[in-house]
PDB file of C-alpha atoms in Angstrom:
ATOM      1  CA  MET A1008      80.015 124.186  53.190  1.00 86.00           C
ATOM      2  CA  ALA A1009      82.065 121.006  53.685  1.00 85.00           C
ATOM      3  CA  TYR A1010      85.174 123.145  54.188  1.00 85.00           C
ATOM      4  CA  TRP A1011      83.488 125.251  56.881  1.00 87.00           C
ATOM      5  CA  LYS A1012      82.164 122.149  58.639  1.00 87.00           C
ATOM      6  CA  GLY A1013      85.653 120.607  58.667  1.00 85.00           C
ATOM      7  CA  GLU A1014      84.719 117.659  56.465  1.00 87.00           C
ATOM      8  CA  LYS A1015      87.059 118.632  53.596  1.00 85.00           C
ATOM      9  CA  SER A1016      90.232 120.638  53.254  1.00 82.00           C
ATOM     10  CA  LEU A1017      91.786 122.690  50.490  1.00 76.00           C
ATOM     11  CA  ARG A1018      94.835 121.331  48.706  1.00 73.00           C
ATOM     12  CA  ASN A1019      98.139 122.999  49.485  1.00 74.00           C
ATOM     13  CA  TYR A1020     100.623 123.626  46.701  1.00 68.00           C
ATOM     14  CA  LYS A1021     104.347 124.080  47.036  1.00 72.00           C
ATOM     15  CA  LYS A1022     106.363 125.776  44.316  1.00 72.00           C
ATOM     16  CA  ASN A1023     107.398 122.536  42.623  1.00 76.00           C
ATOM     17  CA  ILE A1024     104.043 120.676  42.743  1.00 81.00           C
ATOM     18  CA  PRO A1025     102.192 120.573  39.392  1.00 85.00           C
ATOM     19  CA  LEU A1026      98.837 122.372  39.279  1.00 81.00           C
ATOM     20  CA  PRO A1027      96.023 120.327  37.705  1.00 84.00           C
ATOM     21  CA  PHE A1028      93.474 121.701  35.254  1.00 85.00           C
ATOM     22  CA  GLY A1029      90.770 120.243  33.060  1.00 85.00           C
ATOM     23  CA  ALA A1030      90.998 119.744  29.302  1.00 83.00           C
ATOM     24  CA  GLU A1031      88.159 122.194  28.690  1.00 84.00           C
ATOM     25  CA  VAL A1032      90.294 125.219  29.710  1.00 85.00           C
ATOM     26  CA  ILE A1033      92.723 124.684  26.811  1.00 84.00           C
ATOM     27  CA  SER A1034      91.486 126.321  23.638  1.00 84.00           C
ATOM     28  CA  LYS A1035      92.696 127.434  20.208  1.00 86.00           C
ATOM     29  CA  LEU A1036      95.433 124.809  19.842  1.00 84.00           C
ATOM     30  CA  SER A1037      97.224 125.543  16.576  1.00 87.00           C
ATOM     31  CA  HIS A1038     100.638 125.593  14.900  1.00 85.00           C
ATOM     32  CA  THR A1039     102.948 128.579  15.244  1.00 86.00           C
ATOM     33  CA  PRO A1040     103.857 130.421  12.031  1.00 87.00           C
ATOM     34  CA  ASP A1041     107.175 128.563  11.770  1.00 84.00           C
ATOM     35  CA  GLY A1042     105.305 125.227  11.977  1.00 79.00           C
ATOM     36  CA  ARG A1043     107.699 123.678  14.485  1.00 81.00           C
ATOM     37  CA  ASN A1044     105.854 124.499  17.717  1.00 84.00           C
ATOM     38  CA  PHE A1045     102.293 124.972  18.932  1.00 86.00           C
ATOM     39  CA  CYS A1046     100.356 127.809  20.521  1.00 88.00           C
ATOM     40  CA  PHE A1047      97.254 127.555  22.692  1.00 87.00           C
ATOM     41  CA  ARG A1048      95.264 129.447  25.279  1.00 89.00           C
ATOM     42  CA  LEU A1049      95.099 128.238  28.880  1.00 86.00           C
ATOM     43  CA  PHE A1050      92.474 130.128  30.941  1.00 87.00           C
ATOM     44  CA  GLN A1051      92.468 132.674  28.062  1.00 87.00           C
ATOM     45  CA  ILE A1052      96.210 133.297  28.605  1.00 88.00           C
ATOM     46  CA  PRO A1053      98.237 132.752  25.404  1.00 89.00           C
ATOM     47  CA  PHE A1054     101.030 130.156  25.589  1.00 87.00           C
ATOM     48  CA  ARG A1055     103.562 128.902  23.072  1.00 87.00           C
ATOM     49  CA  THR A1056     105.361 125.584  23.298  1.00 85.00           C
ATOM     50  CA  TYR A1057     109.062 125.125  22.796  1.00 84.00           C
ATOM     51  CA  LEU A1058     109.759 121.527  21.845  1.00 81.00           C
ATOM     52  CA  GLY A1059     113.420 122.128  20.967  1.00 75.00           C
ATOM     53  CA  LYS A1060     115.145 119.243  19.237  1.00 77.00           C
ATOM     54  CA  ASP A1061     112.221 116.910  19.770  1.00 71.00           C
ATOM     55  CA  ARG A1062     113.565 113.378  19.397  1.00 69.00           C
ATOM     56  CA  SER A1063     110.522 111.847  21.053  1.00 75.00           C
ATOM     57  CA  ASP A1064     106.927 111.766  19.869  1.00 81.00           C
ATOM     58  CA  LYS A1065     105.675 114.985  21.519  1.00 82.00           C
ATOM     59  CA  LYS A1066     105.173 116.783  18.208  1.00 82.00           C
ATOM     60  CA  VAL A1067     103.409 113.779  16.660  1.00 83.00           C
ATOM     61  CA  LEU A1068     101.091 113.450  19.676  1.00 83.00           C
ATOM     62  CA  LEU A1069     100.219 117.156  19.653  1.00 84.00           C
ATOM     63  CA  ASN A1070      99.541 116.954  15.889  1.00 85.00           C
ATOM     64  CA  ARG A1071      97.188 114.041  16.513  1.00 86.00           C
ATOM     65  CA  VAL A1072      95.422 116.022  19.264  1.00 86.00           C
ATOM     66  CA  LEU A1073      95.120 118.937  16.831  1.00 86.00           C
ATOM     67  CA  ASN A1074      93.658 116.637  14.133  1.00 87.00           C
ATOM     68  CA  GLY A1075      91.198 115.147  16.616  1.00 84.00           C
ATOM     69  CA  THR A1076      92.449 111.534  16.519  1.00 86.00           C
ATOM     70  CA  LEU A1077      93.595 111.763  20.166  1.00 85.00           C
ATOM     71  CA  LYS A1078      91.908 113.495  23.104  1.00 86.00           C
ATOM     72  CA  LEU A1079      93.546 115.750  25.659  1.00 84.00           C
ATOM     73  CA  ARG A1080      92.587 114.876  29.245  1.00 85.00           C
ATOM     74  CA  SER A1081      93.047 116.582  32.617  1.00 86.00           C
ATOM     75  CA  SER A1082      96.633 117.774  32.546  1.00 85.00           C
ATOM     76  CA  GLN A1083      98.985 119.671  34.820  1.00 87.00           C
ATOM     77  CA  ILE A1084     101.203 122.716  34.606  1.00 85.00           C
ATOM     78  CA  GLN A1085     104.440 122.952  36.581  1.00 85.00           C
ATOM     79  CA  LEU A1086     106.590 125.980  37.408  1.00 82.00           C
ATOM     80  CA  ASP A1087     110.256 125.089  37.800  1.00 81.00           C
ATOM     81  CA  GLN A1088     113.238 127.477  37.841  1.00 83.00           C
ATOM     82  CA  GLY A1089     111.469 130.210  35.917  1.00 82.00           C
ATOM     83  CA  LYS A1090     110.166 127.836  33.239  1.00 84.00           C
ATOM     84  CA  ILE A1091     106.615 126.612  32.729  1.00 85.00           C
ATOM     85  CA  PHE A1092     106.163 122.949  31.850  1.00 84.00           C
ATOM     86  CA  LEU A1093     102.952 121.525  30.405  1.00 83.00           C
ATOM     87  CA  LEU A1094     102.431 117.962  31.630  1.00 85.00           C
ATOM     88  CA  ALA A1095      99.814 116.964  29.088  1.00 83.00           C
ATOM     89  CA  ALA A1096      97.759 113.819  29.604  1.00 85.00           C
ATOM     90  CA  ILE A1097      96.595 112.312  26.325  1.00 85.00           C
ATOM     91  CA  GLN A1098      94.077 109.488  26.002  1.00 86.00           C
ATOM     92  CA  ILE A1099      95.414 106.746  23.732  1.00 81.00           C
ATOM     93  CA  GLU A1100      93.417 103.680  22.800  1.00 81.00           C
ATOM     94  CA  ARG A1101      94.996 100.478  24.077  1.00 81.00           C
ATOM     95  CA  GLU A1102      95.981  97.815  21.617  1.00 81.00           C
ATOM     96  CA  GLN A1103      94.562  94.361  22.240  1.00 84.00           C
ATOM     97  CA  HIS A1104      97.273  91.701  22.152  1.00 82.00           C
ATOM     98  CA  HIS A1105      96.154  88.131  21.592  1.00 85.00           C
ATOM     99  CA  LEU A1106      98.455  85.389  22.822  1.00 82.00           C
ATOM    100  CA  ASP A1107      99.010  82.275  20.763  1.00 83.00           C
ATOM    101  CA  THR A1108      98.670  79.259  23.070  1.00 84.00           C
ATOM    102  CA  SER A1109     100.671  77.056  20.700  1.00 85.00           C
ATOM    103  CA  VAL A1110     103.867  79.064  21.309  1.00 84.00           C
ATOM    104  CA  ILE A1111     105.749  77.864  24.391  1.00 86.00           C
ATOM    105  CA  ALA A1112     108.779  79.579  25.928  1.00 86.00           C
ATOM    106  CA  GLU A1113     111.246  77.494  27.939  1.00 88.00           C
ATOM    107  CA  ALA A1114     113.703  79.171  30.320  1.00 86.00           C
ATOM    108  CA  SER A1115     116.889  77.526  31.538  1.00 85.00           C
ATOM    109  CA  LEU A1116     119.842  78.605  33.668  1.00 80.00           C
ATOM    110  CA  SER A1117     123.459  78.481  32.504  1.00 75.00           C
ATOM    111  CA  ILE A1118     126.876  79.720  33.642  1.00 72.00           C
ATOM    112  CA  GLU A1119     127.618  82.062  30.721  1.00 75.00           C
ATOM    113  CA  HIS A1120     124.162  83.628  30.465  1.00 76.00           C
ATOM    114  CA  PRO A1121     122.007  83.616  33.621  1.00 78.00           C
ATOM    115  CA  VAL A1122     118.804  82.950  31.680  1.00 83.00           C
ATOM    116  CA  THR A1123     118.436  81.307  28.285  1.00 86.00           C
ATOM    117  CA  VAL A1124     114.965  81.434  26.722  1.00 87.00           C
ATOM    118  CA  LYS A1125     114.065  79.001  23.957  1.00 89.00           C
ATOM    119  CA  ILE A1126     110.981  79.724  21.831  1.00 87.00           C
ATOM    120  CA  GLY A1127     110.529  77.084  19.186  1.00 84.00           C
ATOM    121  CA  SER A1128     113.834  76.918  17.298  1.00 86.00           C
ATOM    122  CA  HIS A1129     114.948  80.415  18.392  1.00 88.00           C
ATOM    123  CA  GLU A1130     117.169  80.883  21.439  1.00 88.00           C
ATOM    124  CA  HIS A1131     117.597  84.188  23.303  1.00 86.00           C
ATOM    125  CA  THR A1132     120.025  84.918  26.138  1.00 84.00           C
ATOM    126  CA  ILE A1133     119.377  87.377  28.961  1.00 81.00           C
ATOM    127  CA  GLY A1134     122.314  88.970  30.789  1.00 78.00           C
ATOM    128  CA  ASN A1135     125.925  87.875  30.994  1.00 79.00           C
ATOM    129  CA  LYS A1136     128.214  86.239  33.516  1.00 79.00           C
ATOM    130  CA  GLU A1137     129.786  89.481  34.834  1.00 82.00           C
ATOM    131  CA  GLU A1138     126.461  91.241  35.491  1.00 79.00           C
ATOM    132  CA  PHE A1139     125.098  88.181  37.270  1.00 78.00           C
ATOM    133  CA  LEU A1140     128.205  87.811  39.438  1.00 81.00           C
ATOM    134  CA  HIS A1141     128.247  91.533  40.268  1.00 83.00           C
ATOM    135  CA  ARG A1142     124.554  91.529  41.287  1.00 80.00           C
ATOM    136  CA  ARG A1143     124.995  88.378  43.364  1.00 79.00           C
ATOM    137  CA  LEU A1144     127.983  89.841  45.224  1.00 85.00           C
ATOM    138  CA  ALA A1145     126.087  93.113  45.815  1.00 84.00           C
ATOM    139  CA  ILE A1146     123.145  91.226  47.352  1.00 80.00           C
ATOM    140  CA  GLN A1147     125.432  89.149  49.544  1.00 81.00           C
ATOM    141  CA  ALA A1148     127.305  92.263  50.728  1.00 85.00           C
ATOM    142  CA  ALA A1149     124.015  94.023  51.559  1.00 81.00           C
ATOM    143  CA  ILE A1150     122.820  91.045  53.595  1.00 78.00           C
ATOM    144  CA  TYR A1151     126.168  90.884  55.390  1.00 82.00           C
ATOM    145  CA  ARG A1152     125.930  94.595  56.289  1.00 82.00           C
ATOM    146  CA  VAL A1153     122.388  94.185  57.625  1.00 78.00           C
ATOM    147  CA  LYS A1154     123.369  91.150  59.709  1.00 76.00           C
ATOM    148  CA  LYS A1155     126.350  93.002  61.209  1.00 78.00           C
ATOM    149  CA  ALA A1156     124.178  96.033  62.033  1.00 75.00           C
ATOM    150  CA  VAL A1157     121.460  93.973  63.775  1.00 72.00           C
ATOM    151  CA  THR A1158     123.565  93.694  66.937  1.00 71.00           C
ATOM    152  CA  PHE A1159     123.659  97.494  67.279  1.00 70.00           C
ATOM    153  CA  ASN A1160     119.900  97.999  66.810  1.00 67.00           C
ATOM    154  CA  ARG A1161     117.869  99.332  69.706  1.00 66.00           C
ATOM    155  CA  GLY A1162     116.211  96.666  71.773  1.00 65.00           C
ATOM    156  CA  GLY A1163     112.681  96.485  73.068  1.00 64.00           C
ATOM    157  CA  HIS A1164     109.906  94.036  72.235  1.00 63.00           C
ATOM    158  CA  GLY A1165     112.388  91.217  71.834  1.00 68.00           C
ATOM    159  CA  ARG A1166     113.763  89.623  68.714  1.00 67.00           C
ATOM    160  CA  LYS A1167     111.090  91.081  66.418  1.00 67.00           C
ATOM    161  CA  ARG A1168     112.187  94.653  67.162  1.00 66.00           C
ATOM    162  CA  LYS A1169     115.865  93.771  66.943  1.00 66.00           C
ATOM    163  CA  ARG A1170     115.584  92.203  63.489  1.00 66.00           C
ATOM    164  CA  LYS A1171     113.262  94.835  62.005  1.00 65.00           C
ATOM    165  CA  ALA A1172     115.881  96.028  59.489  1.00 65.00           C
ATOM    166  CA  TRP A1173     116.503  92.448  58.400  1.00 63.00           C
ATOM    167  CA  LYS A1174     112.790  91.864  57.804  1.00 64.00           C
ATOM    168  CA  THR A1175     112.145  95.164  56.008  1.00 63.00           C
ATOM    169  CA  THR A1176     115.113  94.727  53.674  1.00 62.00           C
ATOM    170  CA  SER A1177     114.012  93.724  50.198  1.00 54.00           C
ATOM    171  CA  ILE A1178     116.937  91.338  50.172  1.00 53.00           C
ATOM    172  CA  ARG A1179     115.857  88.293  52.146  1.00 55.00           C
ATOM    173  CA  LYS A1180     116.820  84.698  52.538  1.00 53.00           C
ATOM    174  CA  GLU A1181     114.618  83.719  49.596  1.00 55.00           C
ATOM    175  CA  ASN A1182     116.707  85.881  47.277  1.00 58.00           C
ATOM    176  CA  ILE A1183     119.932  84.306  48.501  1.00 54.00           C
ATOM    177  CA  LEU A1184     118.468  80.827  48.139  1.00 54.00           C
ATOM    178  CA  THR A1185     117.413  81.569  44.557  1.00 57.00           C
ATOM    179  CA  ILE A1186     120.804  83.062  43.736  1.00 53.00           C
ATOM    180  CA  ASN A1187     122.627  80.111  45.279  1.00 53.00           C
ATOM    181  CA  SER A1188     120.370  77.633  43.455  1.00 52.00           C
ATOM    182  CA  MET A1189     121.018  79.522  40.216  1.00 50.00           C
ATOM    183  CA  CYS A1190     124.747  79.267  40.858  1.00 48.00           C
ATOM    184  CA  ILE A1191     124.485  75.558  41.611  1.00 47.00           C
ATOM    185  CA  ALA A1192     122.345  74.963  38.512  1.00 47.00           C
ATOM    186  CA  ALA A1193     124.707  77.050  36.389  1.00 44.00           C
ATOM    187  CA  CYS A1194     127.804  75.255  37.661  1.00 40.00           C
TER     188      CYS A1194
END
């Protein structure tokens, strides 16, 4: 009735958009005779998985669903280049991580490694000098390109309109100030 009144609309699906379905329409999940893949029925249509050289945990997860330790949720099926892909959604219990308030991490900046983290007596370095320099030069070049292009932007509504690209760029003055302060601190 809501459709006929114009309050709701039906979803449109293109060829590459996954089609959702509930977990209750999957039945008879079991191993294939070779034991490497699985077979199941989706809307009473028989399907067989092909996991190939499974280097991830797909087989382990499907085994756990089969054993009943994990639950299958509303999933999706996708048709792509003549193949059918099952985009299974599996409910996994979250692990509770408790932080120890006595452990303190100190971060410092240096020239060789952009960030050095010290936790107790252990010291860990993040990144290296070349990556940091390359990223810094890339940000500076992007800002330079945006500044040069501002003069050719279409006018109207004053300075705000003219500098719209500069404002919407994720690279702003704050990033340059942080990079320059990191360089100064590292030097």
